[in-house]
Coordinates of C-alpha atoms in Angstrom, one line a residue:
K1 CA 5.3 -20.0 -0.5
S2 CA 6.8 -16.7 -1.8
Y3 CA 4.6 -14.6 0.5
T4 CA 5.9 -13.5 3.9
K5 CA 4.7 -11.7 7.0
D6 CA 6.2 -8.5 5.5
F7 CA 4.9 -9.2 2.0
P8 CA 1.7 -11.1 2.4
A9 CA -0.8 -12.2 -0.3
A10 CA -3.5 -9.7 -1.0
V11 CA -6.8 -9.9 0.8
Y12 CA -9.7 -8.1 -0.9
E13 CA -13.2 -7.5 0.4
A14 CA -16.1 -8.2 -2.0
G15 CA -17.5 -4.9 -3.3
K16 CA -14.5 -2.8 -2.4
R17 CA -12.1 -0.8 -4.6
Y18 CA -8.4 -1.5 -5.0
C19 CA -5.6 0.0 -7.0
L20 CA -2.6 -1.5 -8.7
A21 CA 0.7 0.4 -9.4
W22 CA 3.6 -0.1 -11.8
T23 CA 6.5 1.9 -13.3
P24 CA 5.9 2.9 -16.9
Q25 CA 9.6 2.6 -17.8
N26 CA 9.5 5.6 -20.2
H27 CA 6.4 4.1 -22.0
I28 CA 4.5 7.3 -21.3
A29 CA 3.3 10.3 -23.2
T30 CA 3.7 13.7 -21.4
S31 CA 4.8 17.2 -22.3
C32 CA 8.1 16.5 -20.4
S33 CA 8.9 13.3 -22.4
R34 CA 7.8 12.0 -25.7
E35 CA 4.4 13.2 -27.0
S36 CA 3.3 9.7 -28.1
S37 CA 3.4 6.3 -26.5
S38 CA 1.7 3.1 -27.5
D39 CA -0.7 1.3 -25.2
V40 CA -2.8 -1.2 -27.0
N41 CA -4.5 -3.0 -24.1
L42 CA -4.4 -2.9 -20.3
Q43 CA -6.6 -5.4 -18.5
L44 CA -7.0 -7.3 -15.3
Y45 CA -8.3 -10.9 -15.2
W46 CA -9.3 -13.2 -12.3
S47 CA -9.7 -16.9 -12.0
K48 CA -12.7 -18.8 -10.8
V49 CA -12.8 -19.3 -7.0
N50 CA -10.4 -21.9 -5.5
P51 CA -8.7 -23.0 -8.8
T52 CA -7.0 -26.4 -8.6
R53 CA -4.5 -25.4 -11.4
D54 CA -3.1 -22.3 -13.0
P55 CA -5.7 -21.0 -15.6
T56 CA -4.6 -20.8 -19.2
I57 CA -4.4 -17.4 -21.0
T58 CA -7.6 -18.3 -22.9
E59 CA -9.4 -19.0 -19.6
F60 CA -8.1 -15.8 -18.0
K61 CA -9.2 -13.6 -20.9
K62 CA -12.8 -14.8 -20.4
R63 CA -12.9 -13.3 -16.9
N64 CA -12.2 -9.6 -17.0
I65 CA -12.5 -8.0 -13.6
Q66 CA -14.4 -5.1 -15.3
G67 CA -17.4 -7.4 -15.9
P68 CA -18.7 -10.4 -17.9
E69 CA -19.7 -8.2 -20.8
C70 CA -16.1 -7.7 -21.6
K71 CA -15.2 -10.0 -24.5
P72 CA -11.7 -11.5 -24.8
D73 CA -11.0 -9.5 -28.0
D74 CA -12.3 -6.2 -26.7
K75 CA -9.3 -3.8 -26.7
T76 CA -11.0 -0.5 -27.4
S77 CA -13.9 0.1 -25.0
D78 CA -13.2 2.2 -21.9
K79 CA -15.3 -0.1 -19.8
C80 CA -13.1 -3.1 -20.3
Q81 CA -9.8 -1.4 -19.7
L82 CA -8.2 -1.6 -16.2
G83 CA -9.0 1.8 -14.7
G84 CA -12.0 2.3 -16.9
E85 CA -10.2 4.5 -19.5
K86 CA -8.6 3.7 -22.8
H87 CA -5.4 5.5 -23.7
D88 CA -5.6 7.2 -27.2
N89 CA -2.3 6.4 -28.9
G90 CA -0.7 9.5 -30.3
K91 CA -2.1 11.8 -27.6
I92 CA -1.1 13.0 -24.1
D93 CA -4.2 12.0 -22.1
C94 CA -2.9 10.3 -18.8
K95 CA -5.0 7.2 -19.4
G96 CA -4.5 3.5 -19.4
F97 CA -0.9 2.4 -18.9
T98 CA 0.3 6.0 -19.1
R99 CA -1.7 7.2 -16.1
A100 CA 1.1 8.6 -13.8
P101 CA 0.0 11.9 -12.5
R102 CA 3.3 13.0 -11.0
A103 CA 5.5 11.8 -13.8
C104 CA 6.9 15.2 -14.6
D105 CA 7.8 16.2 -11.1
G106 CA 11.3 17.7 -11.2
I107 CA 11.7 17.4 -14.9
S108 CA 12.1 20.4 -17.2
G109 CA 11.9 20.6 -20.9
S110 CA 10.8 17.8 -23.3
G111 CA 12.4 14.7 -24.6
N112 CA 12.9 11.2 -23.3
S113 CA 14.1 12.1 -19.8
G114 CA 15.2 8.7 -18.5
G115 CA 15.4 8.0 -14.8
A116 CA 12.6 10.1 -13.3
L117 CA 10.1 8.8 -15.8
E118 CA 11.3 5.2 -15.5
T119 CA 10.4 5.2 -11.8
A120 CA 7.2 7.3 -11.9
L121 CA 4.2 5.8 -10.2
A122 CA 1.5 4.7 -12.7
H123 CA -1.7 3.2 -11.5
A124 CA -5.3 2.1 -12.1
C125 CA -8.2 1.1 -9.9
F126 CA -10.9 -1.5 -10.1
D127 CA -13.9 -2.8 -8.1
V128 CA -14.1 -6.4 -6.7
P129 CA -17.6 -7.6 -7.7
K130 CA -20.0 -7.5 -4.8
D131 CA -21.1 -11.0 -5.5
A132 CA -17.6 -12.5 -5.6
A133 CA -17.6 -15.8 -3.7
P134 CA -15.3 -15.9 -0.7
G135 CA -12.1 -18.0 -1.4
E136 CA -8.8 -18.1 -3.1
Y137 CA -8.2 -16.6 -6.6
T138 CA -5.4 -15.9 -9.0
F139 CA -5.4 -12.5 -10.6
A140 CA -3.5 -11.7 -13.9
W141 CA -2.4 -8.1 -14.9
Y142 CA -1.9 -7.9 -18.7
W143 CA -0.5 -5.1 -20.9
Q144 CA 0.0 -5.1 -24.7
W145 CA 2.5 -2.5 -25.7
L146 CA 2.5 -2.4 -29.5
P147 CA -0.1 -3.3 -32.2
G148 CA 0.5 -5.9 -34.8
D149 CA 1.4 -8.8 -32.4
D150 CA -2.0 -10.4 -32.0
K151 CA -1.1 -13.9 -33.1
P152 CA -2.2 -16.3 -30.3
N153 CA 1.2 -18.0 -29.8
T154 CA 3.4 -14.9 -29.7
C155 CA 4.4 -13.1 -26.5
E156 CA 6.4 -10.2 -28.1
N157 CA 5.4 -6.9 -26.6
K158 CA 2.9 -8.5 -24.2
F159 CA 3.5 -8.4 -20.5
W160 CA 1.9 -10.5 -17.8
T161 CA 2.2 -10.8 -14.0
C162 CA 0.1 -12.9 -11.7
Y163 CA -0.6 -12.7 -8.0
D164 CA -2.7 -14.6 -5.4
V165 CA -5.8 -13.0 -3.7
K166 CA -8.1 -14.1 -0.9
I167 CA -11.5 -12.6 -1.3
V168 CA -13.5 -12.2 1.9
P169 CA -17.0 -10.7 2.8
Q170 CA -17.2 -7.0 3.5
G171 CA -16.2 -6.3 7.1
D172 CA -14.0 -9.4 7.5
K173 CA -11.2 -8.5 9.9
S174 CA -8.6 -10.4 7.9
A175 CA -8.7 -7.6 5.2
N176 CA -6.5 -4.6 5.8
T177 CA -8.8 -1.8 6.7
Q178 CA -6.3 0.4 8.4
I179 CA -4.8 2.0 5.3
P180 CA -4.8 5.8 5.7
P181 CA -6.4 8.0 3.0
G182 CA -4.0 9.5 0.5
T183 CA -4.0 12.1 -2.2
K184 CA -7.3 13.0 -3.8
G185 CA -5.5 13.5 -7.1
E186 CA -5.6 17.2 -7.8
P187 CA -4.8 18.1 -11.4
D188 CA -1.0 17.9 -12.0
S189 CA 0.6 21.3 -12.3
T190 CA 4.1 20.3 -13.1
G191 CA 4.0 19.9 -16.8
Y192 CA 2.3 16.6 -17.6
G193 CA 0.3 18.3 -20.4
A194 CA -3.1 16.9 -19.8
K195 CA -5.7 16.8 -17.0
C196 CA -4.3 14.0 -14.9
K197 CA -6.0 12.9 -11.7
N198 CA -5.7 10.0 -9.3
N199 CA -7.7 7.2 -11.1
Y200 CA -9.6 6.4 -7.8
C201 CA -11.0 9.8 -7.7
L202 CA -11.3 10.6 -11.4
L203 CA -13.8 7.8 -11.8
Y204 CA -15.3 7.6 -8.4
T205 CA -15.7 9.4 -5.1
S206 CA -13.6 9.6 -2.0
P207 CA -12.0 8.1 0.2
S208 CA -8.8 8.1 -1.8
P209 CA -6.2 5.3 -1.9
R210 CA -3.0 5.4 0.1
D211 CA -0.5 8.0 -0.9
S212 CA 2.8 6.5 -2.2

């Protein structure tokens, strides 16, 4: 009931690629900010089709959108990370949670630069499985900030957000297919400190996601 005409629930086509965005809130490693930022685990989970209740965390972690080969305790392989790349803690690499290609726009010098980095656009993309059954789903975005908090019943430094999705067959007119193409993610030239491209195009080919 929280969805409205202006802010509707997502409609995904089976087999298509979509991108999620967030603000890194200074948890980012760049040459214009801190040179090290922790990012232990970034994953996207999805429920079974037409769930009759909210899935538990244990149930969610068995269903990584990156594929059934991703085990619940896999925090290290690129394949199982949302966006297909694992951030290397201690390095500036524009991967994982820290992927925000334009984070250093308008920032000079180094250090924790506050506002501009807090509101930078970070993102990662994923493919909806081609064989996904049409119906209603619940998706869960998960990020673990720091290591050492892996106990099952602790939530410290772990961040979750869920949203509802309707998956439809490819070509279904209820999906939004009128989104214009956006940036192709040319390498950042404003001081990020690493090759940093739009995740959609870094891993795959055009068309690009909508520019923000």
